[in-house]
Amino acid sequence: MKINTAEFIISNSEVAKCPQDFLPEYAFIGRSNVGKSSLINMLTNHKNLAKTSGRPGKTQLINHFKINNNWFLVDLPGYGYAKVSKKTKSVFQQFITDYFETREQLVCAFVLIDIRHEAQNIDIEFMSYMGESEIPFCIIFTKADKISKTKVDSHIAAYKKQMFANNWEEMPHYFVTSATEQIGKDDVLKYIDEVNQEVFKNNNQF
């Protein structure tokens, strides 16, 4: 898939105010400072579509971007570690939950994980929530250029081991990426394109 147009549509903190267009949505979420904005900018060929920041927790709203006029990329707030007030954190964590559990247009979420670190409990816990809530998702490991391929492989193996220990029958589909080196871009976009084709083919409401 080639992204020709990427248009910012709306930011809000209420799922009811999300776009009413019945187009497939792909939500991107991860721990604060995981490299989400850089990944989104890489995928869309825009330097500043999603705002990057050295300050964790900058994204605190549901951000909709219409891609090629036929699907939405949704940028969600990070979970954990964000340096915001407890009140603010509880509010955006609630609307994250509301989004995942009520948004009919969502067809797949991408959970971003910084591959530089070994398996983190907060990521395992979040993915467990997604699994228990039967929300379809894939994993995107980010910043793969920062460590050796051997470490990338060992860290992925550690995630597999921990997820199996948490009663997962199989590892969710995953991608290894680097926004700096443009690694994984084609694989992620190809996956979205294939899912879109199935969605439009099998679901008359889209």
PDB file of C-alpha atoms in Angstrom:
ATOM      1  CA  MET A   1       0.000   0.000   0.000  1.00  0.00           C
ATOM      2  CA  LYS A   2       1.172   3.502  -0.789  1.00  0.00           C
ATOM      3  CA  ILE A   3      -0.147   6.323   1.373  1.00  0.00           C
ATOM      4  CA  ASN A   4      -1.042   9.238  -0.874  1.00  0.00           C
ATOM      5  CA  THR A   5      -3.050  11.355   1.550  1.00  0.00           C
ATOM      6  CA  ALA A   6      -3.025  11.646   5.331  1.00  0.00           C
ATOM      7  CA  GLU A   7      -5.359  14.241   6.798  1.00  0.00           C
ATOM      8  CA  PHE A   8      -5.823  15.199  10.436  1.00  0.00           C
ATOM      9  CA  ILE A   9      -9.550  15.100  11.243  1.00  0.00           C
ATOM     10  CA  ILE A  10     -10.172  15.579  14.960  1.00  0.00           C
ATOM     11  CA  SER A  11      -8.803  15.289  18.500  1.00  0.00           C
ATOM     12  CA  ASN A  12     -11.122  14.629  21.402  1.00  0.00           C
ATOM     13  CA  SER A  13     -11.517  12.799  24.691  1.00  0.00           C
ATOM     14  CA  GLU A  14     -15.010  11.420  24.107  1.00  0.00           C
ATOM     15  CA  VAL A  15     -15.611   8.378  21.952  1.00  0.00           C
ATOM     16  CA  ALA A  16     -19.065   9.705  21.032  1.00  0.00           C
ATOM     17  CA  LYS A  17     -17.363  12.626  19.282  1.00  0.00           C
ATOM     18  CA  CYS A  18     -15.149  10.430  17.090  1.00  0.00           C
ATOM     19  CA  PRO A  19     -15.819  10.589  13.328  1.00  0.00           C
ATOM     20  CA  GLN A  20     -19.112   9.067  12.258  1.00  0.00           C
ATOM     21  CA  ASP A  21     -17.699   7.825   8.936  1.00  0.00           C
ATOM     22  CA  PHE A  22     -17.958   4.059   8.962  1.00  0.00           C
ATOM     23  CA  LEU A  23     -14.399   3.446   7.807  1.00  0.00           C
ATOM     24  CA  PRO A  24     -12.004   0.833   9.226  1.00  0.00           C
ATOM     25  CA  GLU A  25      -9.847   2.132  12.074  1.00  0.00           C
ATOM     26  CA  TYR A  26      -6.382   1.065  13.178  1.00  0.00           C
ATOM     27  CA  ALA A  27      -5.418   2.313  16.621  1.00  0.00           C
ATOM     28  CA  PHE A  28      -1.810   2.828  17.720  1.00  0.00           C
ATOM     29  CA  ILE A  29      -1.028   2.684  21.421  1.00  0.00           C
ATOM     30  CA  GLY A  30       1.965   1.964  23.623  1.00  0.00           C
ATOM     31  CA  ARG A  31       3.872   2.891  26.704  1.00  0.00           C
ATOM     32  CA  SER A  32       4.871   6.554  26.934  1.00  0.00           C
ATOM     33  CA  ASN A  33       7.971   7.428  24.874  1.00  0.00           C
ATOM     34  CA  VAL A  34       7.791   4.200  22.859  1.00  0.00           C
ATOM     35  CA  GLY A  35       8.312   6.058  19.577  1.00  0.00           C
ATOM     36  CA  LYS A  36       4.674   6.097  18.492  1.00  0.00           C
ATOM     37  CA  SER A  37       4.686   9.517  16.817  1.00  0.00           C
ATOM     38  CA  SER A  38       7.885   8.730  14.907  1.00  0.00           C
ATOM     39  CA  LEU A  39       6.404   5.439  13.708  1.00  0.00           C
ATOM     40  CA  ILE A  40       3.170   7.113  12.552  1.00  0.00           C
ATOM     41  CA  ASN A  41       5.140   9.787  10.708  1.00  0.00           C
ATOM     42  CA  MET A  42       7.227   7.077   9.012  1.00  0.00           C
ATOM     43  CA  LEU A  43       4.183   5.073   7.933  1.00  0.00           C
ATOM     44  CA  THR A  44       2.423   8.125   6.500  1.00  0.00           C
ATOM     45  CA  ASN A  45       5.465   9.780   4.909  1.00  0.00           C
ATOM     46  CA  HIS A  46       4.852  12.929   6.955  1.00  0.00           C
ATOM     47  CA  LYS A  47       7.493  14.535   9.142  1.00  0.00           C
ATOM     48  CA  ASN A  48       5.020  16.128  11.534  1.00  0.00           C
ATOM     49  CA  LEU A  49       1.657  14.401  11.139  1.00  0.00           C
ATOM     50  CA  ALA A  50       1.915  13.111  14.691  1.00  0.00           C
ATOM     51  CA  LYS A  51       3.707  15.450  17.058  1.00  0.00           C
ATOM     52  CA  THR A  52       6.945  14.017  18.429  1.00  0.00           C
ATOM     53  CA  SER A  53       8.267  15.020  21.816  1.00  0.00           C
ATOM     54  CA  GLY A  54      11.036  14.100  24.203  1.00  0.00           C
ATOM     55  CA  ARG A  55       8.481  14.497  26.975  1.00  0.00           C
ATOM     56  CA  PRO A  56       6.565  11.265  27.696  1.00  0.00           C
ATOM     57  CA  GLY A  57       2.794  11.475  27.856  1.00  0.00           C
ATOM     58  CA  LYS A  58       2.373  14.292  25.324  1.00  0.00           C
ATOM     59  CA  THR A  59      -0.517  12.604  23.499  1.00  0.00           C
ATOM     60  CA  GLN A  60      -3.556  12.853  25.766  1.00  0.00           C
ATOM     61  CA  LEU A  61      -6.407  12.751  23.254  1.00  0.00           C
ATOM     62  CA  ILE A  62      -7.889  10.408  20.655  1.00  0.00           C
ATOM     63  CA  ASN A  63      -6.432  11.673  17.361  1.00  0.00           C
ATOM     64  CA  HIS A  64      -8.015  10.632  14.055  1.00  0.00           C
ATOM     65  CA  PHE A  65      -6.150  10.823  10.744  1.00  0.00           C
ATOM     66  CA  LYS A  66      -7.934   9.858   7.523  1.00  0.00           C
ATOM     67  CA  ILE A  67      -5.633   7.860   5.249  1.00  0.00           C
ATOM     68  CA  ASN A  68      -6.192   7.657   1.474  1.00  0.00           C
ATOM     69  CA  ASN A  69      -9.819   8.631   2.186  1.00  0.00           C
ATOM     70  CA  ASN A  70     -10.700   5.028   3.039  1.00  0.00           C
ATOM     71  CA  TRP A  71      -9.401   4.222   6.536  1.00  0.00           C
ATOM     72  CA  PHE A  72      -8.480   5.930   9.791  1.00  0.00           C
ATOM     73  CA  LEU A  73      -5.220   5.837  11.686  1.00  0.00           C
ATOM     74  CA  VAL A  74      -5.978   6.534  15.351  1.00  0.00           C
ATOM     75  CA  ASP A  75      -3.262   7.861  17.653  1.00  0.00           C
ATOM     76  CA  LEU A  76      -4.089   7.068  21.293  1.00  0.00           C
ATOM     77  CA  PRO A  77      -2.455   8.259  24.550  1.00  0.00           C
ATOM     78  CA  GLY A  78       0.340   6.168  26.001  1.00  0.00           C
ATOM     79  CA  TYR A  79      -0.199   4.051  29.080  1.00  0.00           C
ATOM     80  CA  GLY A  80       1.988   4.143  32.165  1.00  0.00           C
ATOM     81  CA  TYR A  81       4.864   6.396  33.188  1.00  0.00           C
ATOM     82  CA  ALA A  82       3.306   9.547  31.724  1.00  0.00           C
ATOM     83  CA  LYS A  83       4.177  12.578  33.833  1.00  0.00           C
ATOM     84  CA  VAL A  84       0.640  13.894  34.150  1.00  0.00           C
ATOM     85  CA  SER A  85      -1.601  14.313  37.169  1.00  0.00           C
ATOM     86  CA  LYS A  86      -3.420  11.277  38.567  1.00  0.00           C
ATOM     87  CA  LYS A  87      -6.715  12.930  37.627  1.00  0.00           C
ATOM     88  CA  THR A  88      -5.644  13.446  34.023  1.00  0.00           C
ATOM     89  CA  LYS A  89      -4.251   9.914  33.799  1.00  0.00           C
ATOM     90  CA  SER A  90      -7.455   8.349  35.148  1.00  0.00           C
ATOM     91  CA  VAL A  91      -9.527  10.343  32.635  1.00  0.00           C
ATOM     92  CA  PHE A  92      -7.561   9.365  29.544  1.00  0.00           C
ATOM     93  CA  GLN A  93      -7.224   5.768  30.715  1.00  0.00           C
ATOM     94  CA  GLN A  94     -11.015   5.666  30.960  1.00  0.00           C
ATOM     95  CA  PHE A  95     -11.571   7.007  27.451  1.00  0.00           C
ATOM     96  CA  ILE A  96      -8.946   4.586  26.125  1.00  0.00           C
ATOM     97  CA  THR A  97     -11.019   1.764  27.615  1.00  0.00           C
ATOM     98  CA  ASP A  98     -14.217   3.310  26.237  1.00  0.00           C
ATOM     99  CA  TYR A  99     -12.661   3.546  22.796  1.00  0.00           C
ATOM    100  CA  PHE A 100     -11.529  -0.063  22.682  1.00  0.00           C
ATOM    101  CA  GLU A 101     -14.727  -1.496  24.111  1.00  0.00           C
ATOM    102  CA  THR A 102     -17.311   0.578  22.207  1.00  0.00           C
ATOM    103  CA  ARG A 103     -15.795   1.748  18.925  1.00  0.00           C
ATOM    104  CA  GLU A 104     -17.409  -0.414  16.248  1.00  0.00           C
ATOM    105  CA  GLN A 105     -15.139   0.896  13.487  1.00  0.00           C
ATOM    106  CA  LEU A 106     -11.998  -0.479  15.146  1.00  0.00           C
ATOM    107  CA  VAL A 107     -10.722  -3.486  13.221  1.00  0.00           C
ATOM    108  CA  CYS A 108      -7.222  -3.790  14.689  1.00  0.00           C
ATOM    109  CA  ALA A 109      -5.022  -2.181  17.324  1.00  0.00           C
ATOM    110  CA  PHE A 110      -1.250  -2.001  17.175  1.00  0.00           C
ATOM    111  CA  VAL A 111       0.422  -2.252  20.579  1.00  0.00           C
ATOM    112  CA  LEU A 112       3.850  -0.635  20.367  1.00  0.00           C
ATOM    113  CA  ILE A 113       6.704  -2.013  22.454  1.00  0.00           C
ATOM    114  CA  ASP A 114      10.260  -0.655  22.723  1.00  0.00           C
ATOM    115  CA  ILE A 115      12.390  -3.628  21.662  1.00  0.00           C
ATOM    116  CA  ARG A 116      15.428  -2.265  23.534  1.00  0.00           C
ATOM    117  CA  HIS A 117      14.001  -3.446  26.827  1.00  0.00           C
ATOM    118  CA  GLU A 118      13.235  -6.910  28.120  1.00  0.00           C
ATOM    119  CA  ALA A 119       9.611  -7.903  28.668  1.00  0.00           C
ATOM    120  CA  GLN A 120       7.848  -5.258  30.763  1.00  0.00           C
ATOM    121  CA  ASN A 121       4.949  -6.198  33.036  1.00  0.00           C
ATOM    122  CA  ILE A 122       2.932  -3.149  32.019  1.00  0.00           C
ATOM    123  CA  ASP A 123       3.010  -4.248  28.357  1.00  0.00           C
ATOM    124  CA  ILE A 124       2.097  -7.839  29.231  1.00  0.00           C
ATOM    125  CA  GLU A 125      -0.760  -6.599  31.428  1.00  0.00           C
ATOM    126  CA  PHE A 126      -2.103  -4.304  28.706  1.00  0.00           C
ATOM    127  CA  MET A 127      -2.000  -7.063  26.095  1.00  0.00           C
ATOM    128  CA  SER A 128      -3.720  -9.402  28.553  1.00  0.00           C
ATOM    129  CA  TYR A 129      -6.511  -6.825  28.864  1.00  0.00           C
ATOM    130  CA  MET A 130      -6.783  -6.682  25.065  1.00  0.00           C
ATOM    131  CA  GLY A 131      -6.942 -10.465  24.845  1.00  0.00           C
ATOM    132  CA  GLU A 132      -9.490 -10.826  27.630  1.00  0.00           C
ATOM    133  CA  SER A 133     -11.630  -8.114  25.999  1.00  0.00           C
ATOM    134  CA  GLU A 134     -11.342  -9.916  22.631  1.00  0.00           C
ATOM    135  CA  ILE A 135      -9.939  -6.827  20.927  1.00  0.00           C
ATOM    136  CA  PRO A 136      -7.917  -7.801  17.826  1.00  0.00           C
ATOM    137  CA  PHE A 137      -4.368  -6.508  17.984  1.00  0.00           C
ATOM    138  CA  CYS A 138      -0.838  -6.916  16.660  1.00  0.00           C
ATOM    139  CA  ILE A 139       2.449  -5.994  18.289  1.00  0.00           C
ATOM    140  CA  ILE A 140       4.857  -3.497  16.763  1.00  0.00           C
ATOM    141  CA  PHE A 141       8.342  -3.653  18.253  1.00  0.00           C
ATOM    142  CA  THR A 142       9.964  -0.219  17.810  1.00  0.00           C
ATOM    143  CA  LYS A 143      13.523   1.162  17.774  1.00  0.00           C
ATOM    144  CA  ALA A 144      15.064  -2.025  16.350  1.00  0.00           C
ATOM    145  CA  ASP A 145      18.034  -0.034  15.039  1.00  0.00           C
ATOM    146  CA  LYS A 146      19.129   0.734  18.597  1.00  0.00           C
ATOM    147  CA  ILE A 147      20.242  -2.811  19.475  1.00  0.00           C
ATOM    148  CA  SER A 148      21.753  -5.808  17.696  1.00  0.00           C
ATOM    149  CA  LYS A 149      19.621  -8.334  15.820  1.00  0.00           C
ATOM    150  CA  THR A 150      20.671 -10.957  18.367  1.00  0.00           C
ATOM    151  CA  LYS A 151      19.210  -8.854  21.174  1.00  0.00           C
ATOM    152  CA  VAL A 152      16.073  -8.155  19.127  1.00  0.00           C
ATOM    153  CA  ASP A 153      15.537 -11.885  18.725  1.00  0.00           C
ATOM    154  CA  SER A 154      16.230 -12.623  22.396  1.00  0.00           C
ATOM    155  CA  HIS A 155      13.862  -9.903  23.610  1.00  0.00           C
ATOM    156  CA  ILE A 156      11.073 -11.153  21.329  1.00  0.00           C
ATOM    157  CA  ALA A 157      11.701 -14.678  22.627  1.00  0.00           C
ATOM    158  CA  ALA A 158      11.383 -13.336  26.184  1.00  0.00           C
ATOM    159  CA  TYR A 159       8.014 -11.793  25.346  1.00  0.00           C
ATOM    160  CA  LYS A 160       6.836 -15.069  23.837  1.00  0.00           C
ATOM    161  CA  LYS A 161       7.931 -16.968  26.941  1.00  0.00           C
ATOM    162  CA  GLN A 162       6.190 -14.555  29.294  1.00  0.00           C
ATOM    163  CA  MET A 163       2.988 -14.496  27.246  1.00  0.00           C
ATOM    164  CA  PHE A 164       2.857 -18.284  27.131  1.00  0.00           C
ATOM    165  CA  ALA A 165       3.348 -18.247  30.902  1.00  0.00           C
ATOM    166  CA  ASN A 166       0.293 -15.985  31.056  1.00  0.00           C
ATOM    167  CA  ASN A 167      -1.813 -18.603  29.243  1.00  0.00           C
ATOM    168  CA  TRP A 168      -1.534 -17.238  25.700  1.00  0.00           C
ATOM    169  CA  GLU A 169      -1.866 -20.081  23.202  1.00  0.00           C
ATOM    170  CA  GLU A 170       0.205 -18.277  20.598  1.00  0.00           C
ATOM    171  CA  MET A 171       2.136 -15.052  20.115  1.00  0.00           C
ATOM    172  CA  PRO A 172       0.054 -12.300  18.459  1.00  0.00           C
ATOM    173  CA  HIS A 173       1.145 -11.281  14.967  1.00  0.00           C
ATOM    174  CA  TYR A 174       4.093  -8.902  15.314  1.00  0.00           C
ATOM    175  CA  PHE A 175       6.323  -6.547  13.353  1.00  0.00           C
ATOM    176  CA  VAL A 176       9.865  -5.326  13.993  1.00  0.00           C
ATOM    177  CA  THR A 177      10.349  -1.672  13.067  1.00  0.00           C
ATOM    178  CA  SER A 178      12.649   1.315  13.151  1.00  0.00           C
ATOM    179  CA  ALA A 179      11.372   4.761  12.231  1.00  0.00           C
ATOM    180  CA  THR A 180      14.939   5.990  11.809  1.00  0.00           C
ATOM    181  CA  GLU A 181      15.920   3.249   9.356  1.00  0.00           C
ATOM    182  CA  GLN A 182      12.465   2.835   7.742  1.00  0.00           C
ATOM    183  CA  ILE A 183      12.433  -0.812   8.865  1.00  0.00           C
ATOM    184  CA  GLY A 184       9.097  -2.629   8.859  1.00  0.00           C
ATOM    185  CA  LYS A 185       7.149   0.110   7.091  1.00  0.00           C
ATOM    186  CA  ASP A 186       6.140  -1.970   4.078  1.00  0.00           C
ATOM    187  CA  ASP A 187       5.191  -4.958   6.239  1.00  0.00           C
ATOM    188  CA  VAL A 188       2.839  -2.934   8.451  1.00  0.00           C
ATOM    189  CA  LEU A 189       1.186  -1.157   5.510  1.00  0.00           C
ATOM    190  CA  LYS A 190       0.822  -4.427   3.604  1.00  0.00           C
ATOM    191  CA  TYR A 191      -0.911  -5.970   6.613  1.00  0.00           C
ATOM    192  CA  ILE A 192      -3.327  -3.028   6.917  1.00  0.00           C
ATOM    193  CA  ASP A 193      -4.061  -3.209   3.193  1.00  0.00           C
ATOM    194  CA  GLU A 194      -4.819  -6.942   3.388  1.00  0.00           C
ATOM    195  CA  VAL A 195      -7.105  -6.498   6.395  1.00  0.00           C
ATOM    196  CA  ASN A 196      -8.881  -3.607   4.667  1.00  0.00           C
ATOM    197  CA  GLN A 197      -9.539  -5.765   1.619  1.00  0.00           C
ATOM    198  CA  GLU A 198     -11.090  -8.470   3.791  1.00  0.00           C
ATOM    199  CA  VAL A 199     -13.129  -5.927   5.765  1.00  0.00           C
ATOM    200  CA  PHE A 200     -14.589  -4.276   2.682  1.00  0.00           C
ATOM    201  CA  LYS A 201     -15.201  -7.645   1.047  1.00  0.00           C
ATOM    202  CA  ASN A 202     -16.973  -9.278   3.978  1.00  0.00           C
ATOM    203  CA  ASN A 203     -18.722  -6.425   5.767  1.00  0.00           C
ATOM    204  CA  ASN A 204     -21.397  -4.426   4.039  1.00  0.00           C
ATOM    205  CA  GLN A 205     -21.409  -1.727   6.707  1.00  0.00           C
ATOM    206  CA  PHE A 206     -17.974  -0.525   5.617  1.00  0.00           C
TER     207      PHE A 206
END
